[in-house]
Amino acid sequence: MTNTPSPHAVAAQLLRTIAHPLRLAILCHLQQQPRNVGELISLTGANQSNLSQHLAKLRLSSIIGCVRRQQHVYYHIQQAEIGQLIDLLYTLYCDDADVKERLP
């Protein structure tokens, strides 16, 4: 018998990893286009140290990747499934004027 985690365990770990408001904000912005740290700081309002810690956690989980272009490092979503999940969350919680009525 192999020690391969079940699909449910993999999904649970993914959800735990992204279950932070700043990480979700980062992913929403990266879903639109690749961004560098300066852009993400401006968009999220986070300080550089805090943002870097969250980017590192997302990178270690292979949720995002990065590529160097000249003097900047641009981050992007690596997995199409994550992009689909972020699209769904955006539609449910960010795209609708009356979203607060659906929140617990």
mmCIF file with all atom_site columns, C-alpha atoms in Angstrom, residues 13-14 17-18 55-64 78-79 82:
data_model
loop_
_atom_site.group_PDB
_atom_site.id
_atom_site.type_symbol
_atom_site.label_atom_id
_atom_site.label_alt_id
_atom_site.label_comp_id
_atom_site.label_asym_id
_atom_site.label_entity_id
_atom_site.label_seq_id
_atom_site.pdbx_PDB_ins_code
_atom_site.Cartn_x
_atom_site.Cartn_y
_atom_site.Cartn_z
_atom_site.occupancy
_atom_site.B_iso_or_equiv
_atom_site.pdbx_formal_charge
_atom_site.auth_seq_id
_atom_site.auth_comp_id
_atom_site.auth_asym_id
_atom_site.auth_atom_id
_atom_site.pdbx_PDB_model_num
ATOM 1  C CA . GLN A 1 13 ? -4.165 21.058 2.600   1.00 0.00 ? 13 GLN A CA 1
ATOM 2  C CA . LEU A 1 14 ? -4.646 23.408 -0.360  1.00 0.00 ? 14 LEU A CA 1
ATOM 3  C CA . THR A 1 17 ? -2.739 27.070 2.642   1.00 0.00 ? 17 THR A CA 1
ATOM 4  C CA . ILE A 1 18 ? -4.859 29.693 0.893   1.00 0.00 ? 18 ILE A CA 1
ATOM 5  C CA . LEU A 1 55 ? 4.463  34.752 -1.082  1.00 0.00 ? 55 LEU A CA 1
ATOM 6  C CA . ALA A 1 56 ? 7.032  32.283 0.292   1.00 0.00 ? 56 ALA A CA 1
ATOM 7  C CA . LYS A 1 57 ? 4.292  30.077 1.772   1.00 0.00 ? 57 LYS A CA 1
ATOM 8  C CA . LEU A 1 58 ? 2.416  30.054 -1.555  1.00 0.00 ? 58 LEU A CA 1
ATOM 9  C CA . ARG A 1 59 ? 5.642  29.283 -3.447  1.00 0.00 ? 59 ARG A CA 1
ATOM 10 C CA . LEU A 1 60 ? 6.620  26.446 -1.108  1.00 0.00 ? 60 LEU A CA 1
ATOM 11 C CA . SER A 1 61 ? 3.209  24.904 -1.739  1.00 0.00 ? 61 SER A CA 1
ATOM 12 C CA . SER A 1 62 ? 3.738  25.245 -5.524  1.00 0.00 ? 62 SER A CA 1
ATOM 13 C CA . ILE A 1 63 ? 0.591  27.356 -5.782  1.00 0.00 ? 63 ILE A CA 1
ATOM 14 C CA . ILE A 1 64 ? 2.503  30.240 -7.309  1.00 0.00 ? 64 ILE A CA 1
ATOM 15 C CA . GLN A 1 78 ? 1.177  27.939 -11.403 1.00 0.00 ? 78 GLN A CA 1
ATOM 16 C CA . GLN A 1 79 ? -1.837 25.647 -11.347 1.00 0.00 ? 79 GLN A CA 1
ATOM 17 C CA . ILE A 1 82 ? -6.093 27.317 -8.457  1.00 0.00 ? 82 ILE A CA 1
#
